[in-house]
Amino acid sequence: ELLEETLFLTVNIIDRFLARENVVRKKLQLAGVTAMLLACKYEEVSVPVVEDLILICDRAYTRADILEMERRIVNTLNFNMSVPTPYCFMRRFLKAAQSEKKLELLSFFMIELSLVE
């Protein structure tokens, strides 16, 4: 039940963090969950609690692990969480173009497919 912008910001945070820091495979899920936590704090009204994220990871990490990774990500990115995402761009572009609903759905589908790239 998260906003679409949260997904795109999460991927952006992961990309920027991994471009600057090496993360061992065992900690990759931790980096992803922590990036989602940071994106939620930035975009969402209701932020998931850390204990819920621990359950998502099947208790592979502790609260201290998540908070330490959060500190590491924020410091690596120099607290720069406000970045343009493809979703934000597409939303503004389609509004300016006064597009019809079918084009909007196709456009958002295409940018979601590009997330894995």
PDB file of N, CA and C in Angstrom, residues 17 24 41 43 51 74 83 88 110:
ATOM      1  N   PHE A  17      23.545   4.494  -3.916  1.00  0.00           N
ATOM      2  CA  PHE A  17      24.353   3.944  -2.833  1.00  0.00           C
ATOM      3  C   PHE A  17      25.329   2.890  -3.362  1.00  0.00           C
ATOM      4  N   VAL A  24      28.539  -6.470   0.383  1.00  0.00           N
ATOM      5  CA  VAL A  24      28.622  -7.924   0.219  1.00  0.00           C
ATOM      6  C   VAL A  24      27.230  -8.486  -0.021  1.00  0.00           C
ATOM      7  N   LYS A  41      10.183   7.243   4.582  1.00  0.00           N
ATOM      8  CA  LYS A  41      10.290   8.410   5.459  1.00  0.00           C
ATOM      9  C   LYS A  41      10.182   9.707   4.666  1.00  0.00           C
ATOM     10  N   GLU A  43       8.582   9.990   1.489  1.00  0.00           N
ATOM     11  CA  GLU A  43       7.378  10.097   0.660  1.00  0.00           C
ATOM     12  C   GLU A  43       6.063   9.805   1.379  1.00  0.00           C
ATOM     13  N   GLU A  51      10.486  -2.979  12.934  1.00  0.00           N
ATOM     14  CA  GLU A  51      10.172  -4.380  13.248  1.00  0.00           C
ATOM     15  C   GLU A  51       9.463  -5.060  12.083  1.00  0.00           C
ATOM     16  N   VAL A  74      22.633   7.193   4.316  1.00  0.00           N
ATOM     17  CA  VAL A  74      22.413   8.646   4.392  1.00  0.00           C
ATOM     18  C   VAL A  74      23.737   9.390   4.328  1.00  0.00           C
ATOM     19  N   VAL A  83      15.558  13.825  -5.185  1.00  0.00           N
ATOM     20  CA  VAL A  83      16.063  13.682  -6.538  1.00  0.00           C
ATOM     21  C   VAL A  83      14.891  13.473  -7.490  1.00  0.00           C
ATOM     22  N   CYS A  88       8.214  10.921 -11.323  1.00  0.00           N
ATOM     23  CA  CYS A  88       7.925  12.350 -11.161  1.00  0.00           C
ATOM     24  C   CYS A  88       7.963  13.053 -12.521  1.00  0.00           C
ATOM     25  N   MET A 110       5.750   1.363 -18.934  1.00  0.00           N
ATOM     26  CA  MET A 110       7.091   1.361 -19.515  1.00  0.00           C
ATOM     27  C   MET A 110       8.159   1.783 -18.496  1.00  0.00           C
TER      28      MET A 110
END
